[in-house]
Coordinates of C-alpha atoms in Angstrom, one line a residue:
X1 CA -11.8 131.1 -151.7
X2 CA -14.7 132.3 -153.5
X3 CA -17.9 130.7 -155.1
X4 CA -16.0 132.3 -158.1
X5 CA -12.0 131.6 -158.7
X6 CA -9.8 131.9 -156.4
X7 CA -8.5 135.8 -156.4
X8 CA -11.2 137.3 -159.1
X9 CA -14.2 139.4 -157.1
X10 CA -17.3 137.9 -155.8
X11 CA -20.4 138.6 -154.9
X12 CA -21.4 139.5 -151.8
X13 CA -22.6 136.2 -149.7
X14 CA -21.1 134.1 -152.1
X15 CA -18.5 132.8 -150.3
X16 CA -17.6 129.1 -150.9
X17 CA -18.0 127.6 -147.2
X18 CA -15.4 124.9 -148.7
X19 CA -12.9 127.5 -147.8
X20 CA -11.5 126.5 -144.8
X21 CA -10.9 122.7 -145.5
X22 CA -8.8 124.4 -148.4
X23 CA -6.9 126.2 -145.1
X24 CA -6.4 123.0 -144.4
X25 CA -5.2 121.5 -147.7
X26 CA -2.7 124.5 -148.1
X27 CA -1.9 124.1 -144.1
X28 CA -0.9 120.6 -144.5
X29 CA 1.0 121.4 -147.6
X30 CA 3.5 124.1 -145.6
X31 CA 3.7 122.1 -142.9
X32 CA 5.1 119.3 -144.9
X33 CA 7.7 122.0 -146.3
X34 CA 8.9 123.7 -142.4
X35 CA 9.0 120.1 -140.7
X36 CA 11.5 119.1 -143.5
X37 CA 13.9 122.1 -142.5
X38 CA 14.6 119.9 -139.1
X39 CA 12.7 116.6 -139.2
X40 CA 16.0 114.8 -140.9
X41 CA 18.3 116.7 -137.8
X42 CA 17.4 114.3 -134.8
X43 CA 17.3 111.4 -137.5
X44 CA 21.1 112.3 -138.8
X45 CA 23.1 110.3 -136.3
X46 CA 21.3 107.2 -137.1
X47 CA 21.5 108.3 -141.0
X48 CA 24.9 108.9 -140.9
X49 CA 25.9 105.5 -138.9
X50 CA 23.8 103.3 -141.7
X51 CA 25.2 105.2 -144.8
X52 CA 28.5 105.7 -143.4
X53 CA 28.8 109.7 -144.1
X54 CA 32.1 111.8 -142.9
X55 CA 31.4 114.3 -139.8
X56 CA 32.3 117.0 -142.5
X57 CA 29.9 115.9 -144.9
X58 CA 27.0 115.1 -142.8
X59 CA 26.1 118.8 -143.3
X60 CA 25.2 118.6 -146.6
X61 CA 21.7 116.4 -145.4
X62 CA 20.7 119.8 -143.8
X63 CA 22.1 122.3 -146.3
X64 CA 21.2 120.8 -150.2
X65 CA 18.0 121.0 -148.9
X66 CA 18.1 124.8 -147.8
X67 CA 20.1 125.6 -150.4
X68 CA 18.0 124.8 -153.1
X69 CA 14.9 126.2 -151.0
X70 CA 16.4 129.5 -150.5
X71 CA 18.2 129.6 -154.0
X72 CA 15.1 128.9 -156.1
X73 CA 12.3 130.4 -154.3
X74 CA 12.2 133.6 -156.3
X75 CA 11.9 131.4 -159.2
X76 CA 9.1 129.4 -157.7
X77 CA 6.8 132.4 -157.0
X78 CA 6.8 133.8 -160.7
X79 CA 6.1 130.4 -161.7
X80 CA 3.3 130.4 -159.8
X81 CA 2.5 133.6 -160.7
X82 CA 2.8 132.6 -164.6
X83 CA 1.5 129.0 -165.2
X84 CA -1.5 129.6 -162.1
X85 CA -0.7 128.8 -158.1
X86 CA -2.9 125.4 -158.0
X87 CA -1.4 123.9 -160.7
X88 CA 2.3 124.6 -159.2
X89 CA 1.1 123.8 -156.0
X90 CA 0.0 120.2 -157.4
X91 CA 3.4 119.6 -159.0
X92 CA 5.3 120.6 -156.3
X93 CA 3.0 118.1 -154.0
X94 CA 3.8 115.6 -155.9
X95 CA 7.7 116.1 -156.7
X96 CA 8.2 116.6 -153.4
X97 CA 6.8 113.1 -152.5
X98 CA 9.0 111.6 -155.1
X99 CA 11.9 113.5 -154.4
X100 CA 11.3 112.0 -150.4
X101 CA 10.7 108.5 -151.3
X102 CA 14.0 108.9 -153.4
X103 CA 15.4 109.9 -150.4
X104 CA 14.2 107.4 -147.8
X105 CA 15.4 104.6 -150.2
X106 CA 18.8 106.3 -150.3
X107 CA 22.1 103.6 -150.2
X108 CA 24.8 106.3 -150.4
X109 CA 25.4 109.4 -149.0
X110 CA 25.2 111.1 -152.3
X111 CA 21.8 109.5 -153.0
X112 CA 20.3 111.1 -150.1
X113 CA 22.1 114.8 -150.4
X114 CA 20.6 114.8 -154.3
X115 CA 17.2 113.5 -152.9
X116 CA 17.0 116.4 -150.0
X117 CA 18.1 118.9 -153.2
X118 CA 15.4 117.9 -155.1
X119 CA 12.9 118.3 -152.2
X120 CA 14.5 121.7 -151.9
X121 CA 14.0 122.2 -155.3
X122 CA 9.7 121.1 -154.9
X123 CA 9.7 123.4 -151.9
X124 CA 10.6 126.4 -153.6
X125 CA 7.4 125.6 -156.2
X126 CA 5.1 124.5 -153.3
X127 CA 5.7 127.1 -150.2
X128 CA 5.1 130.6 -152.5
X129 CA 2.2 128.7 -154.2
X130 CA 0.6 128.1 -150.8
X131 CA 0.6 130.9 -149.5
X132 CA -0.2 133.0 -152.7
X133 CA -3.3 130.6 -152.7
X134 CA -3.9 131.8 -148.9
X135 CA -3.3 135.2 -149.7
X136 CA -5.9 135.6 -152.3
X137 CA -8.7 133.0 -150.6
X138 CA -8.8 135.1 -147.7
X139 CA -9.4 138.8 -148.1
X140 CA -12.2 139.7 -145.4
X141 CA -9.6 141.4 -142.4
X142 CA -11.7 139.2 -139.7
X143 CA -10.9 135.7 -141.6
X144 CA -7.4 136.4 -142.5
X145 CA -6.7 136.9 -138.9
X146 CA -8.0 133.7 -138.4
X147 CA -6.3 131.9 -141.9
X148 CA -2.7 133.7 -140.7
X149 CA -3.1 133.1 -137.5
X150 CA -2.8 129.2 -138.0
X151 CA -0.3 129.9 -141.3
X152 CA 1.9 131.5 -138.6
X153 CA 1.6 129.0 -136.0
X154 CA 2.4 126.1 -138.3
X155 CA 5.5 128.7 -140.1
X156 CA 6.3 128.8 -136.6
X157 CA 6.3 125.8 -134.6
X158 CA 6.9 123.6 -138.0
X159 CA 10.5 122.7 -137.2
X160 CA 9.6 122.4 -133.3
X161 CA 7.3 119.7 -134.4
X162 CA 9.7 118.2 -136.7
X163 CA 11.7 117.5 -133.8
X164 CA 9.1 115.7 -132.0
X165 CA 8.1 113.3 -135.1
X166 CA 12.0 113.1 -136.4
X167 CA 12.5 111.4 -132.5
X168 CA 9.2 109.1 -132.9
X169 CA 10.1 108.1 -136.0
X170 CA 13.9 107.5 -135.5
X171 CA 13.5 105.5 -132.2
X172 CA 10.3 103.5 -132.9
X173 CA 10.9 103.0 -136.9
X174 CA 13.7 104.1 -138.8
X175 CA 15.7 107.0 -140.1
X176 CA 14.1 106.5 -143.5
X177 CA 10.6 107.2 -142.2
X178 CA 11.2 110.8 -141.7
X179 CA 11.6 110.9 -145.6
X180 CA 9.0 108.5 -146.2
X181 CA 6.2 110.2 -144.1
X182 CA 5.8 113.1 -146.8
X183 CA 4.3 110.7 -149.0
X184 CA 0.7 109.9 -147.4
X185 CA 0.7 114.2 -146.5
X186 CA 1.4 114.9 -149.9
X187 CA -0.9 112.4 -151.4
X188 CA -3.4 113.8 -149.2
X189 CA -3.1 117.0 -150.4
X190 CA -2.8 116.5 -153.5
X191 CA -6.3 114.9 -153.5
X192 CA -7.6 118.3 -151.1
X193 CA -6.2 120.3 -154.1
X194 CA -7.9 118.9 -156.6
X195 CA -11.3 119.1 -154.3
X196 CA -11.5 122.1 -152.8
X197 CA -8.7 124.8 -153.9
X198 CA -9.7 126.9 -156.9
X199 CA -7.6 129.4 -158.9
X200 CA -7.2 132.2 -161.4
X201 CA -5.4 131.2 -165.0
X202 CA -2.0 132.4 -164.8
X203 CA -0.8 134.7 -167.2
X204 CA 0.3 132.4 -169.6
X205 CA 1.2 136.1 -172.4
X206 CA 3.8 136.5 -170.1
X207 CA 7.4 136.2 -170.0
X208 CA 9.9 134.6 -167.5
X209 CA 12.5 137.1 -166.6
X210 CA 15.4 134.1 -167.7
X211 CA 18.1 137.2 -166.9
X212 CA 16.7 137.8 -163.8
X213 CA 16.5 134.1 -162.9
X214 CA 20.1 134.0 -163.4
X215 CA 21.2 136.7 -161.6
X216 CA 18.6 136.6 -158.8
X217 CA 18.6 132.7 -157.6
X218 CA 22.5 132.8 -158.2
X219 CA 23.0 135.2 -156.0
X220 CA 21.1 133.8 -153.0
X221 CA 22.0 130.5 -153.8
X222 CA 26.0 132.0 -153.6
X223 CA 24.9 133.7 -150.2
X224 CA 23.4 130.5 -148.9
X225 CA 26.0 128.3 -150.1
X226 CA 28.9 130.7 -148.2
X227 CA 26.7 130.8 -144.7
X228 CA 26.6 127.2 -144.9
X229 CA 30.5 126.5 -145.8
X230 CA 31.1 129.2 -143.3
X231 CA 30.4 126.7 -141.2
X232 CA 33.3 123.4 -141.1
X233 CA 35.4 126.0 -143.1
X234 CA 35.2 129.3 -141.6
X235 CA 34.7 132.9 -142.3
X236 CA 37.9 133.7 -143.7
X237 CA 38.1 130.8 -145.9
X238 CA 38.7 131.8 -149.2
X239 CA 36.0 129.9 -150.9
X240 CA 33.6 131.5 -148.7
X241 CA 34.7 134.8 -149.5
X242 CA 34.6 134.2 -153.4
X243 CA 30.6 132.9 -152.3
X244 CA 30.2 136.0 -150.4
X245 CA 31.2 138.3 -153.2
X246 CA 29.6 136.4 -156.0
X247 CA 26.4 136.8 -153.9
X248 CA 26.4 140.6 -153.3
X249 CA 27.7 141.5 -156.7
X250 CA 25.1 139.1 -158.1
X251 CA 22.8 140.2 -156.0
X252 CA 23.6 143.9 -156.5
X253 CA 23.0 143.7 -160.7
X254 CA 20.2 141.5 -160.3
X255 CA 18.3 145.1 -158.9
X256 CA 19.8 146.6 -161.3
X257 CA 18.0 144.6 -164.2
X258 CA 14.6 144.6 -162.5
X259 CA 14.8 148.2 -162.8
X260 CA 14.7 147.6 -166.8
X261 CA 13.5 143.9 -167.5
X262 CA 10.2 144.1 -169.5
X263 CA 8.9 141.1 -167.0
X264 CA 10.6 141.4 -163.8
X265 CA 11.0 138.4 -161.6
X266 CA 10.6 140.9 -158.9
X267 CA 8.7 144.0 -159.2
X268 CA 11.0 146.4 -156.9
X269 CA 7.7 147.7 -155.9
X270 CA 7.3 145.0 -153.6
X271 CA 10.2 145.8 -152.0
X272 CA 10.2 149.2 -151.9
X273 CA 7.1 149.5 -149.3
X274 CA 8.3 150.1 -146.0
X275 CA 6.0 148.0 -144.1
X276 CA 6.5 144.8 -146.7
X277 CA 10.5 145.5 -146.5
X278 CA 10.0 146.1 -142.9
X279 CA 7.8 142.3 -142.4
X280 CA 11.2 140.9 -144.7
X281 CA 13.7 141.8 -142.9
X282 CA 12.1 141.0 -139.5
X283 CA 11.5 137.8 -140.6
X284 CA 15.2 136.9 -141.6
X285 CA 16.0 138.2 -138.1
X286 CA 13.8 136.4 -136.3
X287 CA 14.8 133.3 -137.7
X288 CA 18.3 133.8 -137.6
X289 CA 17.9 133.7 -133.9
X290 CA 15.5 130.5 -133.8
X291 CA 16.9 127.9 -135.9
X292 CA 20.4 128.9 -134.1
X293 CA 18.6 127.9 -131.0
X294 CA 17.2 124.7 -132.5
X295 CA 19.8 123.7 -133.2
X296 CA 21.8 124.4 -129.9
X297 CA 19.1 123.5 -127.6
X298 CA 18.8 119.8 -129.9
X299 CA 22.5 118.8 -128.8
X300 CA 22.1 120.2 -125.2
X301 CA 19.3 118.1 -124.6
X302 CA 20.7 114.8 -126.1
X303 CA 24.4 115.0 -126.1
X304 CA 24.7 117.0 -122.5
X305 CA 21.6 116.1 -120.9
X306 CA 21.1 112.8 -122.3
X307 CA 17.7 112.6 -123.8
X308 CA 16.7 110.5 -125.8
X309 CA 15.5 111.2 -129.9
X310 CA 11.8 111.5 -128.5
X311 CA 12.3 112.4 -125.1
X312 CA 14.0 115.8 -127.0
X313 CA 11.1 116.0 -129.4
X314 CA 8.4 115.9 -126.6
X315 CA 10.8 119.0 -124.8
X316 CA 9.8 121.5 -127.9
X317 CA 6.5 120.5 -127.3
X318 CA 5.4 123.5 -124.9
X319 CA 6.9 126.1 -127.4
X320 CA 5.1 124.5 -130.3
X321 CA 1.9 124.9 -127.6
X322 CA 3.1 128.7 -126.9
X323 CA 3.6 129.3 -130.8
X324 CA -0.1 128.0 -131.7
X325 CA -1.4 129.6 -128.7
X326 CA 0.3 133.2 -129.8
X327 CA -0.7 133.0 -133.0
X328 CA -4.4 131.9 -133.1
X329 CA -5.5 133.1 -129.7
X330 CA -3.5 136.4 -129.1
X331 CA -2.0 137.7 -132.9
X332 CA -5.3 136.8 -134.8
X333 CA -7.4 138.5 -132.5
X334 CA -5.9 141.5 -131.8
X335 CA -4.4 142.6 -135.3
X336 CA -7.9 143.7 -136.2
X337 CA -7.5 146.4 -133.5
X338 CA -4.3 146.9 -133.4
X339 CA -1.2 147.8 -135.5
X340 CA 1.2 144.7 -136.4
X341 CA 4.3 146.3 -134.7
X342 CA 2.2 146.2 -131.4
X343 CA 2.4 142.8 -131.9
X344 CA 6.1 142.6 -133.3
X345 CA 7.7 144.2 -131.1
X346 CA 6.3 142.8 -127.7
X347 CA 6.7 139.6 -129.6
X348 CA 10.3 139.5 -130.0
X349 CA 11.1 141.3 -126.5
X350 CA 9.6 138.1 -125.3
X351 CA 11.5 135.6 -127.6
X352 CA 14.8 137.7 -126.5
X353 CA 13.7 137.7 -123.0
X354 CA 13.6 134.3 -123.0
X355 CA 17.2 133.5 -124.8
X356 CA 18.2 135.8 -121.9
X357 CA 17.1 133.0 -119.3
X358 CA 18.6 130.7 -121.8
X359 CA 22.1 131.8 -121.4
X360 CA 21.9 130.7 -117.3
X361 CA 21.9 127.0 -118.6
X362 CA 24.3 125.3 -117.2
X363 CA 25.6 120.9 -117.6
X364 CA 23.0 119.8 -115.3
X365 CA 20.4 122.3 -115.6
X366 CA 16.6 121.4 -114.6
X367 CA 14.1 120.9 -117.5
X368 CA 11.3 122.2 -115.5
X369 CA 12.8 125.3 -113.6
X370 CA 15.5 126.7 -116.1
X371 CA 14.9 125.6 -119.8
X372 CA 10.9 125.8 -119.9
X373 CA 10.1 128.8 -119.2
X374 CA 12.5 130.1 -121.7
X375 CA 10.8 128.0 -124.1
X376 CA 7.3 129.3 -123.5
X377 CA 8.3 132.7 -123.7
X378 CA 10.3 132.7 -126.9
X379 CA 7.0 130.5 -128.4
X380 CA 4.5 133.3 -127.0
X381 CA 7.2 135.1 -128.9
X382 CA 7.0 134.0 -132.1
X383 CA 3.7 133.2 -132.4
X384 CA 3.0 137.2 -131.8
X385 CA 5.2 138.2 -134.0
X386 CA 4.9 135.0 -137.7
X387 CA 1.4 135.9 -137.6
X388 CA 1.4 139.1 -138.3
X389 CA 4.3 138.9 -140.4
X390 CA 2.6 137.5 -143.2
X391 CA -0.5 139.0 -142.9
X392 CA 0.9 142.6 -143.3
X393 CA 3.8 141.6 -146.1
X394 CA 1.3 139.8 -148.1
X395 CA -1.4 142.2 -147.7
X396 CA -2.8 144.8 -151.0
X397 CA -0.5 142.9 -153.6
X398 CA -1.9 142.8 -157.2
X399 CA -3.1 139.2 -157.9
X400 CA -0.1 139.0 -160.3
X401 CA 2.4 139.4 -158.1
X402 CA 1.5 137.4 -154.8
X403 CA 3.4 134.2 -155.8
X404 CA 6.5 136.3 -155.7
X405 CA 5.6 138.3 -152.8
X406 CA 4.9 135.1 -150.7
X407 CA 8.4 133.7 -152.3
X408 CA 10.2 136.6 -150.9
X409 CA 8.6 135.8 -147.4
X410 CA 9.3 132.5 -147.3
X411 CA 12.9 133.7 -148.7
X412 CA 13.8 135.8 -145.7
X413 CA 12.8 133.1 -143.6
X414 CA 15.2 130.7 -145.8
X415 CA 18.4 132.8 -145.5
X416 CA 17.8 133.4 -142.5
X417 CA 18.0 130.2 -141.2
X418 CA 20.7 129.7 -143.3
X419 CA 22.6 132.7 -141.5
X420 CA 21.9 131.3 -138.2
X421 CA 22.6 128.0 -138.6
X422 CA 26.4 129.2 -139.7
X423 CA 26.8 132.3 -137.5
X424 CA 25.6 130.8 -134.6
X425 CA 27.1 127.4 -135.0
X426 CA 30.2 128.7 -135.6
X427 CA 30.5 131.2 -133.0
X428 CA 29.5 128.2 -130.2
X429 CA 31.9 125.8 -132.0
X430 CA 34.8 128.9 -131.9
X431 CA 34.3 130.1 -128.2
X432 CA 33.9 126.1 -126.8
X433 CA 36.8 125.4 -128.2
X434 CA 38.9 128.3 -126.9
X435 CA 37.3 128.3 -123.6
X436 CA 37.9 124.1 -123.4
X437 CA 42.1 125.0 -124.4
X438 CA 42.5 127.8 -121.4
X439 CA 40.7 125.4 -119.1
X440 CA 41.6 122.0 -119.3
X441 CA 44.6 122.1 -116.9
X442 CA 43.6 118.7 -115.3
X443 CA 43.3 115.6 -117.7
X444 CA 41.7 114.0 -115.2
X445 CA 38.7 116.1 -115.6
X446 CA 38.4 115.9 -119.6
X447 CA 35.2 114.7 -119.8
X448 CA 33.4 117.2 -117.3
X449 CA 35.5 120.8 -118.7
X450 CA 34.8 119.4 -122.4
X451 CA 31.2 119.4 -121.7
X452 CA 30.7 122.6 -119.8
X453 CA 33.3 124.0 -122.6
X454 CA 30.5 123.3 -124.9
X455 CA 27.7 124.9 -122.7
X456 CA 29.6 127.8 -122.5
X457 CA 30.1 128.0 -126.5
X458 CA 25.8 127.3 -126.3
X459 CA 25.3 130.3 -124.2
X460 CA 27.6 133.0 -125.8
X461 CA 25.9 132.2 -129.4
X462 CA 22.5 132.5 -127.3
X463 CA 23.6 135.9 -126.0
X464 CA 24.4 136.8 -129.6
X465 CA 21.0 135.8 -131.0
X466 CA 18.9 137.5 -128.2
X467 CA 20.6 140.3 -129.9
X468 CA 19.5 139.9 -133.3
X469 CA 15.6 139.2 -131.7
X470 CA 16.2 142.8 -130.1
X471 CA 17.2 144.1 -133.5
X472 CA 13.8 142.7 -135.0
X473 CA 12.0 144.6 -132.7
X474 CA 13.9 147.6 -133.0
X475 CA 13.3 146.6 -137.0
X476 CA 9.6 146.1 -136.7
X477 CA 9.3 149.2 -134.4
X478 CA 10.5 151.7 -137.2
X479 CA 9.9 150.4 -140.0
X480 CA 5.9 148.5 -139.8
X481 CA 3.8 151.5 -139.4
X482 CA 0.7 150.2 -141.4
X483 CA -2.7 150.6 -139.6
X484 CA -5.1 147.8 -138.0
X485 CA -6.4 146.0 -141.3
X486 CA -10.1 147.5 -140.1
X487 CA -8.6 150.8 -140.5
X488 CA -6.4 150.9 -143.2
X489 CA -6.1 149.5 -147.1
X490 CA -8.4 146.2 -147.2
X491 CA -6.7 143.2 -147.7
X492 CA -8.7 142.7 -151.0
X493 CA -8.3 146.0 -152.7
X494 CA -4.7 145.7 -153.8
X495 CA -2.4 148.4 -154.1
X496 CA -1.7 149.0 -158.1
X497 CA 1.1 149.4 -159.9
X498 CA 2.6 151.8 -160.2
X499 CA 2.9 153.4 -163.5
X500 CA 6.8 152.9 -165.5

């Protein structure tokens, strides 16, 4: 942030010092957004009990809200690019704190799947906004290490942490309180907003790309949709290969109309740099690996090891720690001097080295000798490799176009975890329940071969996503070949367009 607006030029020691209790304003605001991918997950037993959901619908608390997060977030970052990234980042602030006190005061099932739709919907306004508005208050290489280093670590341990307050709040309070505790975050920031964060106009003589719209947020909400039916009704189900095909052909025109929309949604520029395409797809790998494991390592701990909501919460702890620690103290530091795939790639070798020791876990493994070290490492993990992530994918965009190019960031993360959640899932759900058929030959011993049938299904879907964390590297390593920021284009001279 500048004495001047928010992404225009200014003078040299003119820097507002108000800048970094913005960081924090726009912090609180994403962090608000990544604890709601999970917060609601420990909480859904108790939610489901109270409104009296179907196992087969109870889903639908996780995915309306990533649905409508990963659907609309192309949407969100032209909006924010058009109408000005403060003002969206304001509405979405507040429409997402009405859209959770909707949901918190929810009597049917239906009431709360709309509410966690709409706060999807907010999301997709408010996460491109905030980090657009990060993006172009922090252009100096040394401070936006710092400013990505703690985006990164809150991108990163955000759903960790959800765990830990979704357990406080669901044993000490009530399942409603994981939806209710956006409202004082929001209000908060809403107030820092107004305050302290300063932005350009948008460019209000431009056109939405409504075509592009269509076709664009269509098609990823179709791919969404199928990874997360893919799910209870599996692969070959034919809805979910209707979703599947309506997503790729969507998907497949919708690049086909950037090409000659007068106003693209997204300028295939964006796209088409190697080391922003590169920082995408690495993304969507990496979090198709973590948010499988989140979700695996949340039943392990309370259904097979017994733990209790915040007793489970307080387990992540050490790879939220691991994830701050990689991102502030080791990525933000050394990106200065160093390219980001020295940092991506070490970064997921670690994260996969740590699924590795993952995939030893056994019904009555110990905490402290065979699940925390794996933790650590994969945090170290991601914390080397969110940080610079963002910085480098976000890095020499024209001002007009970094509420889309933030969208797309936060989109890869979205379908990601969509794709995780559904691969993963369903390939633990698919081997426990073949392994459990060959092995129960005893009845007597139900219980015991259901639970390490289970296990087993956890540890095969681990193998498979310390995979997909080796692909990232691999991914990272060939693709990310920008330069230390000190050495190559400055963060605040972007790259221009080119010409049509």
């Amino acid at each position: 942030m500048s004495a001047t607006r928010t992404g225009e030029s200014a003078a040299p020691g003119q820097a507002d010092p108000r800048r970094w209790w913005g960081l924090v304003v726009i912090a609180l605001a994403q962090l608000m957004v990544v604890l709601d991918a999970t917060i609601v997950n420990i909480a859904l037993p108790s939610a489901q009990r109270d409104l009296g959901m179907s196992d087969g619908n109870r889903q639908w608390v996780i995915t309306a809200y990533t649905l409508a997060f990963g659907g609309l977030l192309l949407l969100g970052g032209r909006v924010a690019d058009l109408v000005g990234r403060k003002r969206t980042f304001v509405f979405g602030l507040i429409g997402f704190a009405a859209a959770s006190a909707f949901g918190g005061a929810a009597t049917t099932p239906a009431m709360l799947f709309g509410a966690r739709a709409l706060q999807g919907v907010f999301a997709a306004v408010l996460a491109p906004s905030a980090l657009s508005l990060l993006t172009t208050t922090f252009t100096d290489p040394r401070e936006r290490g710092k400013a990505f280093g703690i985006y990164g670590a809150l991108a990163g341990s955000g759903a960790a942490v959800g765990f830990i307050v979704g357990g406080v709040l669901t044993e000490y309070l009530n399942w409603r309180w994981c939806l209710y505790v956006n409202i004082p975050i929001a209000v908060i920031a809403v107030i820092g907003a107004f305050a302290l964060l300063h932005d350009r106009p948008g460019h209000t003589g431009a056109r939405l790309d409504v075509p592009g719209v269509v076709l664009g947020c269509g098609g990823l909400v179709a791919l969404v949709y199928g990874f997360s039916e893919a799910q209870p009704r599996g692969w070959t189900d034919p809805l979910v290969l209707a979703l599947f095909a309506a997503g790729v052909v969507l998907l497949a025109v919708f690049v086909w109309w950037q090409t000659r929309a007068p106003s693209p949604l997204l300028p295939l520029h964006i796209i088409r740099d190697r080391n922003r395409a590169g920082c995408f797809l690495t993304m969507m790998l990496a979090v198709i690996g973590m948010f499988g494991l989140f979700l695996f390592m949340t039943y392990y701990l309370q259904v097979i090891l017994g733990y209790s909501p915040v007793k489970t919460g307080l387990a992540f702890l050490p790879m939220t720690a691991a994830i701050v620690i990689g991102s502030t103290q080791i990525s933000a530091r050394l990106l200065r001097h160093v390219g980001p795939r020295m940092l991506m790639v070490p970064g997921m070798l670690l994260a996969s080295g740590g699924m590795v020791i993952l995939t030893q876990m056994t019904v009555d493994s110990a905490y402290a000798s065979e699940i925390l070290p794996a933790l650590i490492l994969m945090g170290l993990g991601m914390g080397l490799t969110f940080m610079p992530v963002f910085s480098t994918a976000t890095a020499g965009v024209a001002p007009q176009d970094s509420g889309v190019t933030s969208a797309t960031v936060n989109t890869s993360q979205q379908v990601g975890g969509s794709i995780g959640t559904a691969l993963l899932n369903t390939v633990a759900t698919s081997t426990s329940a073949s392994w459990i058929t060959s092995h129960l030959t005893d009845p007597t011993r139900r219980e015991q071969v259901v639970r390490e049938g289970i296990v087993h299904g956890y540890t095969v879907a681990i193998w498979l996503a310390a995979g997909i964390m080796l692909l990232a590297g691999l991914v990272a390593g060939l693709m990310v070949t920008a330069k230390a920021p000190k050495h190559g284009t400055p963060a605040d001279r972007p790259v221009p367009e080119p010409v049509a």
